[in-house]
PDB file of C-alpha atoms in Angstrom:
ATOM      1  CA  UNK A 120       0.000   0.000   0.000  1.00 49.00           C
ATOM      2  CA  UNK A 121       1.407   3.363  -1.034  1.00 49.00           C
ATOM      3  CA  UNK A 122       2.024   5.788   1.801  1.00 49.00           C
ATOM      4  CA  UNK A 123       1.861   9.489   0.975  1.00 62.00           C
ATOM      5  CA  UNK A 124       3.196  12.688   2.486  1.00 75.00           C
ATOM      6  CA  UNK A 125       1.756  14.007   5.722  1.00 90.00           C
ATOM      7  CA  UNK A 126       1.529  17.025   8.002  1.00 95.00           C
ATOM      8  CA  UNK A 127       2.896  15.462  11.189  1.00 96.00           C
ATOM      9  CA  UNK A 128       6.168  15.677  13.046  1.00 96.00           C
ATOM     10  CA  UNK A 129       6.924  12.060  12.078  1.00 96.00           C
ATOM     11  CA  UNK A 130       6.861  10.397   8.635  1.00 95.00           C
ATOM     12  CA  UNK A 131       4.000   8.086   7.635  1.00 96.00           C
ATOM     13  CA  UNK A 132       6.016   4.856   7.687  1.00 95.00           C
ATOM     14  CA  UNK A 133       6.979   5.499  11.300  1.00 97.00           C
ATOM     15  CA  UNK A 134       3.409   6.252  12.436  1.00 97.00           C
ATOM     16  CA  UNK A 135       2.107   3.160  10.612  1.00 97.00           C
ATOM     17  CA  UNK A 136       4.723   0.806  12.059  1.00 98.00           C
ATOM     18  CA  UNK A 137       4.191  -1.760  14.795  1.00 98.00           C
ATOM     19  CA  UNK A 138       7.263  -0.347  16.542  1.00 98.00           C
ATOM     20  CA  UNK A 139       5.580   3.036  16.877  1.00 98.00           C
ATOM     21  CA  UNK A 140       2.363   1.460  18.135  1.00 98.00           C
ATOM     22  CA  UNK A 141       4.285  -0.324  20.890  1.00 97.00           C
ATOM     23  CA  UNK A 142       6.797   2.448  21.670  1.00 97.00           C
ATOM     24  CA  UNK A 143       5.030   5.695  20.750  1.00 98.00           C
ATOM     25  CA  UNK A 144       6.142   9.276  21.046  1.00 97.00           C
ATOM     26  CA  UNK A 145       3.829  12.304  20.841  1.00 96.00           C
ATOM     27  CA  UNK A 146       2.359  13.211  17.448  1.00 97.00           C
ATOM     28  CA  UNK A 147       1.505  16.745  16.443  1.00 96.00           C
ATOM     29  CA  UNK A 148      -0.210  18.080  13.352  1.00 97.00           C
ATOM     30  CA  UNK A 149       1.790  21.015  12.096  1.00 96.00           C
ATOM     31  CA  UNK A 150       0.469  24.408  13.101  1.00 96.00           C
ATOM     32  CA  UNK A 151      -2.668  23.333  14.954  1.00 97.00           C
ATOM     33  CA  UNK A 152      -1.515  24.056  18.505  1.00 97.00           C
ATOM     34  CA  UNK A 153       0.220  27.277  17.452  1.00 96.00           C
ATOM     35  CA  UNK A 154      -2.795  28.659  15.587  1.00 96.00           C
ATOM     36  CA  UNK A 155      -5.091  27.812  18.521  1.00 97.00           C
ATOM     37  CA  UNK A 156      -2.707  28.775  21.308  1.00 97.00           C
ATOM     38  CA  UNK A 157      -5.300  30.894  23.132  1.00 97.00           C
ATOM     39  CA  UNK A 158      -7.655  27.909  23.381  1.00 97.00           C
ATOM     40  CA  UNK A 159      -5.065  25.596  24.900  1.00 98.00           C
ATOM     41  CA  UNK A 160      -3.834  28.248  27.345  1.00 98.00           C
ATOM     42  CA  UNK A 161      -7.423  28.720  28.482  1.00 98.00           C
ATOM     43  CA  UNK A 162      -7.914  24.940  28.801  1.00 98.00           C
ATOM     44  CA  UNK A 163      -4.840  24.738  31.011  1.00 98.00           C
ATOM     45  CA  UNK A 164      -6.665  26.852  33.584  1.00 98.00           C
ATOM     46  CA  UNK A 165      -9.702  24.561  33.822  1.00 98.00           C
ATOM     47  CA  UNK A 166      -9.696  21.543  36.132  1.00 97.00           C
ATOM     48  CA  UNK A 167     -13.173  20.269  35.203  1.00 95.00           C
ATOM     49  CA  UNK A 168     -13.025  18.075  32.044  1.00 94.00           C
ATOM     50  CA  UNK A 169     -16.667  18.870  31.221  1.00 91.00           C
ATOM     51  CA  UNK A 170     -15.876  22.583  31.296  1.00 94.00           C
ATOM     52  CA  UNK A 171     -12.892  21.979  29.012  1.00 95.00           C
ATOM     53  CA  UNK A 172     -15.066  20.040  26.562  1.00 92.00           C
ATOM     54  CA  UNK A 173     -17.678  22.798  26.509  1.00 91.00           C
ATOM     55  CA  UNK A 174     -14.991  25.414  25.909  1.00 94.00           C
ATOM     56  CA  UNK A 175     -13.642  23.355  23.022  1.00 93.00           C
ATOM     57  CA  UNK A 176     -17.116  23.023  21.514  1.00 89.00           C
ATOM     58  CA  UNK A 177     -17.664  26.775  21.788  1.00 89.00           C
ATOM     59  CA  UNK A 178     -14.258  27.470  20.241  1.00 93.00           C
ATOM     60  CA  UNK A 179     -15.034  25.362  17.159  1.00 90.00           C
ATOM     61  CA  UNK A 180     -18.461  26.934  16.837  1.00 87.00           C
ATOM     62  CA  UNK A 181     -17.020  30.452  16.840  1.00 87.00           C
ATOM     63  CA  UNK A 182     -13.889  29.773  14.814  1.00 89.00           C
ATOM     64  CA  UNK A 183     -15.763  28.053  11.989  1.00 87.00           C
ATOM     65  CA  UNK A 184     -18.970  30.110  12.425  1.00 78.00           C
ATOM     66  CA  UNK A 185     -20.981  26.930  12.911  1.00 77.00           C
ATOM     67  CA  UNK A 186     -23.567  28.750  14.996  1.00 62.00           C
ATOM     68  CA  UNK A 187     -24.350  31.102  12.064  1.00 48.00           C
ATOM     69  CA  UNK A 188     -25.649  28.393   9.740  1.00 44.00           C
ATOM     70  CA  UNK A 189     -29.284  29.560   9.892  1.00 47.00           C
ATOM     71  CA  UNK A 190     -28.296  33.075   8.810  1.00 47.00           C
ATOM     72  CA  UNK A 191     -26.837  32.018   5.454  1.00 41.00           C
ATOM     73  CA  UNK A 192     -28.633  33.117   2.293  1.00 41.00           C
ATOM     74  CA  UNK A 193     -28.617  29.804   0.408  1.00 51.00           C
ATOM     75  CA  UNK A 194     -29.392  26.191   1.296  1.00 47.00           C
ATOM     76  CA  UNK A 195     -25.878  24.940   0.334  1.00 46.00           C
ATOM     77  CA  UNK A 196     -24.298  27.610   2.537  1.00 42.00           C
ATOM     78  CA  UNK A 197     -26.559  26.649   5.451  1.00 45.00           C
ATOM     79  CA  UNK A 198     -25.708  22.956   5.031  1.00 49.00           C
ATOM     80  CA  UNK A 199     -22.010  23.781   4.786  1.00 45.00           C
ATOM     81  CA  UNK A 200     -21.988  25.290   8.271  1.00 48.00           C
ATOM     82  CA  UNK A 201     -24.601  23.015   9.850  1.00 57.00           C
ATOM     83  CA  UNK A 202     -22.678  19.885   8.829  1.00 71.00           C
ATOM     84  CA  UNK A 203     -19.961  20.182  11.448  1.00 85.00           C
ATOM     85  CA  UNK A 204     -17.553  17.506  12.663  1.00 89.00           C
ATOM     86  CA  UNK A 205     -20.446  16.052  14.702  1.00 87.00           C
ATOM     87  CA  UNK A 206     -22.229  14.921  11.542  1.00 87.00           C
ATOM     88  CA  UNK A 207     -19.158  13.003  10.391  1.00 92.00           C
ATOM     89  CA  UNK A 208     -18.574  11.301  13.720  1.00 91.00           C
ATOM     90  CA  UNK A 209     -22.211  10.240  13.902  1.00 89.00           C
ATOM     91  CA  UNK A 210     -22.100   9.050  10.309  1.00 92.00           C
ATOM     92  CA  UNK A 211     -19.099   6.900  11.132  1.00 94.00           C
ATOM     93  CA  UNK A 212     -21.044   5.398  14.019  1.00 90.00           C
ATOM     94  CA  UNK A 213     -23.731   4.269  11.589  1.00 91.00           C
ATOM     95  CA  UNK A 214     -21.431   3.002   8.817  1.00 95.00           C
ATOM     96  CA  UNK A 215     -17.644   3.317   8.620  1.00 96.00           C
ATOM     97  CA  UNK A 216     -17.887   2.877   4.822  1.00 96.00           C
ATOM     98  CA  UNK A 217     -20.271   5.808   4.442  1.00 96.00           C
ATOM     99  CA  UNK A 218     -19.447   9.162   2.875  1.00 95.00           C
ATOM    100  CA  UNK A 219     -18.735  10.450   6.379  1.00 95.00           C
ATOM    101  CA  UNK A 220     -16.406   7.507   6.944  1.00 97.00           C
ATOM    102  CA  UNK A 221     -14.546   8.349   3.745  1.00 98.00           C
ATOM    103  CA  UNK A 222     -13.992  11.914   4.975  1.00 97.00           C
ATOM    104  CA  UNK A 223     -12.544  10.677   8.275  1.00 98.00           C
ATOM    105  CA  UNK A 224     -10.261   8.228   6.448  1.00 98.00           C
ATOM    106  CA  UNK A 225      -9.331  11.078   4.136  1.00 97.00           C
ATOM    107  CA  UNK A 226      -8.305  13.140   7.141  1.00 97.00           C
ATOM    108  CA  UNK A 227      -5.958  10.342   8.246  1.00 98.00           C
ATOM    109  CA  UNK A 228      -4.504  10.111   4.748  1.00 97.00           C
ATOM    110  CA  UNK A 229      -4.040  13.874   4.494  1.00 96.00           C
ATOM    111  CA  UNK A 230      -2.579  14.421   7.957  1.00 97.00           C
ATOM    112  CA  UNK A 231      -0.891  11.116   8.846  1.00 96.00           C
ATOM    113  CA  UNK A 232      -0.079   9.972   5.308  1.00 96.00           C
ATOM    114  CA  UNK A 233      -1.772   6.566   5.759  1.00 96.00           C
ATOM    115  CA  UNK A 234      -4.288   5.666   3.023  1.00 95.00           C
ATOM    116  CA  UNK A 235      -7.181   3.303   3.747  1.00 97.00           C
ATOM    117  CA  UNK A 236      -7.000  -0.388   2.947  1.00 95.00           C
ATOM    118  CA  UNK A 237     -10.789  -0.812   3.156  1.00 96.00           C
ATOM    119  CA  UNK A 238     -13.767   1.308   2.147  1.00 97.00           C
ATOM    120  CA  UNK A 239     -16.811  -0.699   1.080  1.00 95.00           C
ATOM    121  CA  UNK A 240     -14.311  -3.257  -0.241  1.00 94.00           C
ATOM    122  CA  UNK A 241     -10.596  -4.049   0.196  1.00 94.00           C
ATOM    123  CA  UNK A 242      -8.375  -1.389  -1.411  1.00 95.00           C
ATOM    124  CA  UNK A 243      -5.304  -2.955  -3.008  1.00 89.00           C
ATOM    125  CA  UNK A 244      -3.731   0.204  -4.376  1.00 90.00           C
ATOM    126  CA  UNK A 245      -4.369   3.829  -5.267  1.00 90.00           C
ATOM    127  CA  UNK A 246      -4.791   2.980  -8.963  1.00 93.00           C
ATOM    128  CA  UNK A 247      -7.717   0.590  -8.493  1.00 94.00           C
ATOM    129  CA  UNK A 248     -11.461   1.212  -8.734  1.00 96.00           C
ATOM    130  CA  UNK A 249     -11.924   0.657  -4.982  1.00 97.00           C
ATOM    131  CA  UNK A 250      -9.634   3.590  -4.182  1.00 97.00           C
ATOM    132  CA  UNK A 251     -11.419   5.710  -6.796  1.00 97.00           C
ATOM    133  CA  UNK A 252     -14.775   4.960  -5.142  1.00 97.00           C
ATOM    134  CA  UNK A 253     -13.356   5.941  -1.747  1.00 98.00           C
ATOM    135  CA  UNK A 254     -11.902   9.163  -3.214  1.00 97.00           C
ATOM    136  CA  UNK A 255     -15.283  10.007  -4.746  1.00 97.00           C
ATOM    137  CA  UNK A 256     -17.037   9.532  -1.386  1.00 97.00           C
ATOM    138  CA  UNK A 257     -14.371  11.593   0.351  1.00 96.00           C
ATOM    139  CA  UNK A 258     -14.774  14.446  -2.121  1.00 94.00           C
ATOM    140  CA  UNK A 259     -18.579  14.388  -1.924  1.00 93.00           C
ATOM    141  CA  UNK A 260     -18.461  14.476   1.860  1.00 91.00           C
ATOM    142  CA  UNK A 261     -15.882  17.252   2.073  1.00 88.00           C
ATOM    143  CA  UNK A 262     -17.959  19.400  -0.260  1.00 85.00           C
ATOM    144  CA  UNK A 263     -20.894  19.259   2.180  1.00 77.00           C
ATOM    145  CA  UNK A 264     -19.284  21.275   4.931  1.00 81.00           C
ATOM    146  CA  UNK A 265     -16.874  24.087   5.746  1.00 79.00           C
ATOM    147  CA  UNK A 266     -13.211  23.356   6.500  1.00 89.00           C
ATOM    148  CA  UNK A 267     -13.959  19.860   7.778  1.00 93.00           C
ATOM    149  CA  UNK A 268     -10.315  18.755   7.763  1.00 95.00           C
ATOM    150  CA  UNK A 269      -9.370  21.758   9.894  1.00 94.00           C
ATOM    151  CA  UNK A 270     -12.197  20.905  12.296  1.00 94.00           C
ATOM    152  CA  UNK A 271     -10.938  17.323  12.539  1.00 96.00           C
ATOM    153  CA  UNK A 272      -7.417  18.614  13.205  1.00 97.00           C
ATOM    154  CA  UNK A 273      -8.781  20.228  16.337  1.00 97.00           C
ATOM    155  CA  UNK A 274     -10.793  17.147  17.319  1.00 96.00           C
ATOM    156  CA  UNK A 275      -7.618  15.057  17.227  1.00 98.00           C
ATOM    157  CA  UNK A 276      -5.487  17.689  18.956  1.00 98.00           C
ATOM    158  CA  UNK A 277      -8.040  18.220  21.722  1.00 97.00           C
ATOM    159  CA  UNK A 278      -8.369  14.457  22.219  1.00 97.00           C
ATOM    160  CA  UNK A 279      -4.597  14.188  22.591  1.00 98.00           C
ATOM    161  CA  UNK A 280      -4.603  17.100  25.034  1.00 98.00           C
ATOM    162  CA  UNK A 281      -7.293  15.434  27.148  1.00 97.00           C
ATOM    163  CA  UNK A 282      -5.584  12.033  27.114  1.00 97.00           C
ATOM    164  CA  UNK A 283      -2.349  13.642  28.314  1.00 97.00           C
ATOM    165  CA  UNK A 284      -4.194  15.323  31.195  1.00 97.00           C
ATOM    166  CA  UNK A 285      -6.327  12.315  32.153  1.00 96.00           C
ATOM    167  CA  UNK A 286      -3.684   9.613  31.652  1.00 96.00           C
ATOM    168  CA  UNK A 287      -0.382  11.277  32.557  1.00 96.00           C
ATOM    169  CA  UNK A 288       2.637   9.132  31.796  1.00 95.00           C
ATOM    170  CA  UNK A 289       0.653   6.493  29.880  1.00 97.00           C
ATOM    171  CA  UNK A 290       1.658   5.650  26.317  1.00 97.00           C
ATOM    172  CA  UNK A 291      -0.801   2.881  25.330  1.00 98.00           C
ATOM    173  CA  UNK A 292      -4.319   1.703  26.131  1.00 98.00           C
ATOM    174  CA  UNK A 293      -5.738  -1.827  25.918  1.00 98.00           C
ATOM    175  CA  UNK A 294      -8.781  -1.990  23.648  1.00 98.00           C
ATOM    176  CA  UNK A 295     -10.843  -4.679  21.922  1.00 98.00           C
ATOM    177  CA  UNK A 296     -12.137  -4.981  18.376  1.00 97.00           C
ATOM    178  CA  UNK A 297     -14.792  -7.349  17.057  1.00 96.00           C
ATOM    179  CA  UNK A 298     -14.190  -8.681  13.525  1.00 95.00           C
ATOM    180  CA  UNK A 299     -16.338 -11.000  11.440  1.00 90.00           C
ATOM    181  CA  UNK A 300     -13.688 -12.211   8.999  1.00 85.00           C
ATOM    182  CA  UNK A 301     -10.116 -11.969  10.295  1.00 84.00           C
ATOM    183  CA  UNK A 302      -8.959 -13.149   6.861  1.00 82.00           C
ATOM    184  CA  UNK A 303      -9.859  -9.727   5.445  1.00 83.00           C
ATOM    185  CA  UNK A 304      -6.858  -8.268   7.259  1.00 90.00           C
ATOM    186  CA  UNK A 305      -3.344  -8.430   5.889  1.00 93.00           C
ATOM    187  CA  UNK A 306      -1.135 -10.471   8.213  1.00 95.00           C
ATOM    188  CA  UNK A 307       2.385  -9.068   8.472  1.00 96.00           C
ATOM    189  CA  UNK A 308       3.727 -11.754  10.799  1.00 97.00           C
ATOM    190  CA  UNK A 309       2.452 -14.656  12.884  1.00 95.00           C
ATOM    191  CA  UNK A 310       3.799 -14.228  16.385  1.00 94.00           C
ATOM    192  CA  UNK A 311       2.020 -17.124  18.116  1.00 91.00           C
ATOM    193  CA  UNK A 312      -0.961 -19.454  17.850  1.00 92.00           C
ATOM    194  CA  UNK A 313      -3.377 -16.636  18.735  1.00 95.00           C
ATOM    195  CA  UNK A 314      -1.183 -13.622  18.091  1.00 97.00           C
ATOM    196  CA  UNK A 315      -0.416 -11.788  14.854  1.00 97.00           C
ATOM    197  CA  UNK A 316       0.888  -8.489  13.563  1.00 98.00           C
ATOM    198  CA  UNK A 317      -1.757  -7.230  11.133  1.00 97.00           C
ATOM    199  CA  UNK A 318      -2.312  -4.133   9.055  1.00 97.00           C
ATOM    200  CA  UNK A 319      -5.419  -2.324  10.276  1.00 97.00           C
ATOM    201  CA  UNK A 320      -7.440   0.124   8.226  1.00 97.00           C
ATOM    202  CA  UNK A 321      -6.338   3.768   8.290  1.00 97.00           C
ATOM    203  CA  UNK A 322      -9.014   4.503  10.908  1.00 98.00           C
ATOM    204  CA  UNK A 323     -10.507   1.777  13.103  1.00 96.00           C
ATOM    205  CA  UNK A 324     -13.142   1.421  15.795  1.00 96.00           C
ATOM    206  CA  UNK A 325     -12.356  -0.205  19.130  1.00 97.00           C
ATOM    207  CA  UNK A 326     -14.098  -0.456  22.470  1.00 96.00           C
ATOM    208  CA  UNK A 327     -12.792  -0.385  26.020  1.00 95.00           C
ATOM    209  CA  UNK A 328     -15.566  -2.837  27.014  1.00 94.00           C
ATOM    210  CA  UNK A 329     -14.316  -6.362  26.269  1.00 95.00           C
ATOM    211  CA  UNK A 330     -17.758  -7.964  26.456  1.00 94.00           C
ATOM    212  CA  UNK A 331     -19.291  -5.317  24.186  1.00 94.00           C
ATOM    213  CA  UNK A 332     -16.739  -6.187  21.484  1.00 95.00           C
ATOM    214  CA  UNK A 333     -18.491  -9.529  20.889  1.00 95.00           C
ATOM    215  CA  UNK A 334     -21.517  -7.618  19.603  1.00 93.00           C
ATOM    216  CA  UNK A 335     -19.496  -6.481  16.571  1.00 92.00           C
ATOM    217  CA  UNK A 336     -17.895  -9.696  15.378  1.00 92.00           C
ATOM    218  CA  UNK A 337     -17.530 -13.422  15.811  1.00 93.00           C
ATOM    219  CA  UNK A 338     -13.848 -12.927  16.665  1.00 95.00           C
ATOM    220  CA  UNK A 339     -12.483 -10.436  19.196  1.00 97.00           C
ATOM    221  CA  UNK A 340      -8.978  -9.067  19.115  1.00 98.00           C
ATOM    222  CA  UNK A 341      -7.214  -7.491  22.068  1.00 98.00           C
ATOM    223  CA  UNK A 342      -4.939  -4.668  20.953  1.00 98.00           C
ATOM    224  CA  UNK A 343      -2.577  -2.359  22.764  1.00 98.00           C
ATOM    225  CA  UNK A 344      -3.126   0.947  20.966  1.00 98.00           C
ATOM    226  CA  UNK A 345      -0.650   3.801  21.151  1.00 98.00           C
ATOM    227  CA  UNK A 346      -2.327   6.840  22.697  1.00 98.00           C
ATOM    228  CA  UNK A 347      -0.869   9.148  19.997  1.00 98.00           C
ATOM    229  CA  UNK A 348      -2.851   7.095  17.463  1.00 98.00           C
ATOM    230  CA  UNK A 349      -6.163   7.791  19.226  1.00 98.00           C
ATOM    231  CA  UNK A 350      -8.349  10.172  17.244  1.00 98.00           C
ATOM    232  CA  UNK A 351     -11.396  10.085  19.522  1.00 95.00           C
ATOM    233  CA  UNK A 352     -11.981   8.626  22.994  1.00 94.00           C
ATOM    234  CA  UNK A 353     -15.248   8.234  24.934  1.00 88.00           C
ATOM    235  CA  UNK A 354     -16.217  10.946  27.421  1.00 85.00           C
ATOM    236  CA  UNK A 355     -13.892  13.541  25.867  1.00 88.00           C
ATOM    237  CA  UNK A 356     -16.705  15.557  24.308  1.00 79.00           C
ATOM    238  CA  UNK A 357     -19.803  17.005  25.991  1.00 63.00           C
ATOM    239  CA  UNK A 358     -22.264  15.538  23.511  1.00 64.00           C
ATOM    240  CA  UNK A 359     -23.128  11.849  23.251  1.00 56.00           C
ATOM    241  CA  UNK A 360     -20.819  10.904  20.358  1.00 63.00           C
ATOM    242  CA  UNK A 361     -20.172   7.172  19.972  1.00 59.00           C
ATOM    243  CA  UNK A 362     -20.611   6.647  23.713  1.00 60.00           C
ATOM    244  CA  UNK A 363     -23.113   3.809  23.595  1.00 61.00           C
ATOM    245  CA  UNK A 364     -20.542   1.230  22.512  1.00 66.00           C
ATOM    246  CA  UNK A 365     -17.685   2.851  24.462  1.00 86.00           C
ATOM    247  CA  UNK A 366     -16.165   3.419  21.036  1.00 91.00           C
ATOM    248  CA  UNK A 367     -12.631   4.644  20.440  1.00 95.00           C
ATOM    249  CA  UNK A 368     -11.415   5.715  17.001  1.00 97.00           C
ATOM    250  CA  UNK A 369      -7.731   5.171  16.332  1.00 98.00           C
ATOM    251  CA  UNK A 370      -5.382   5.589  13.407  1.00 98.00           C
ATOM    252  CA  UNK A 371      -4.473   2.217  11.951  1.00 97.00           C
ATOM    253  CA  UNK A 372      -1.363   0.716  10.438  1.00 97.00           C
ATOM    254  CA  UNK A 373       0.524  -2.251  11.828  1.00 98.00           C
ATOM    255  CA  UNK A 374      -0.519  -3.564  15.231  1.00 98.00           C
ATOM    256  CA  UNK A 375      -0.072  -6.681  17.322  1.00 98.00           C
ATOM    257  CA  UNK A 376      -3.405  -8.410  17.967  1.00 98.00           C
ATOM    258  CA  UNK A 377      -4.313 -11.300  20.252  1.00 97.00           C
ATOM    259  CA  UNK A 378      -7.432 -13.364  19.578  1.00 97.00           C
ATOM    260  CA  UNK A 379      -9.596 -13.639  22.679  1.00 95.00           C
ATOM    261  CA  UNK A 380     -11.153 -17.011  23.444  1.00 87.00           C
ATOM    262  CA  UNK A 381     -14.823 -17.193  24.404  1.00 74.00           C
TER     263      UNK A 381
END
């Protein structure tokens, strides 16, 4: 799978490696913290995580004028502002291969340099029809809103800020993922009878509830996920986004997985 350029402080092949997933260092999207320095200074002064989340939500609303959607003169302009990052996260929760899912995978590809290996169907390369279908969905979704990639930059950066405050000193988190056909994943190496290094999709869903993972597949993998790969974690935001399944969204690439026995 071709890996493209990115906008991070580390190259794509490092971020996508199993070594990074097991021994991570902080990731930063170029310019995001600097251009939102006032926000993060203000967050530093708040001890209540709910207050921090509400401040973040207000910041996005003002910066991208999301609260002015009803004032726009045309229907496309109103939709452009009304369709904030919340629409895309909720769309992912319904179907990761939706148009919204393509936009989120497109954000990973644009910022981290890791293209998807699945969207509606396995993607074998950037020259195939599967990649073209993903690119079409990504373009259609991005056209429906205002500066969605910049909004997602802040979602990721705020998530990383919150994880650093709530889990000081931690570098990884143990999560579980339900899969219906493990054979759909590319196996990089077989480590043991129930343990493999696999290539995960550019953005993947996990849960921190082991029993809940069985609801999403006939096989459950236990994965240690690098915190710098986490795009969204439960309870970070004030609104009920993906909370029902205790869902985490994390950047993919190579990862060591262990199959859990029932």
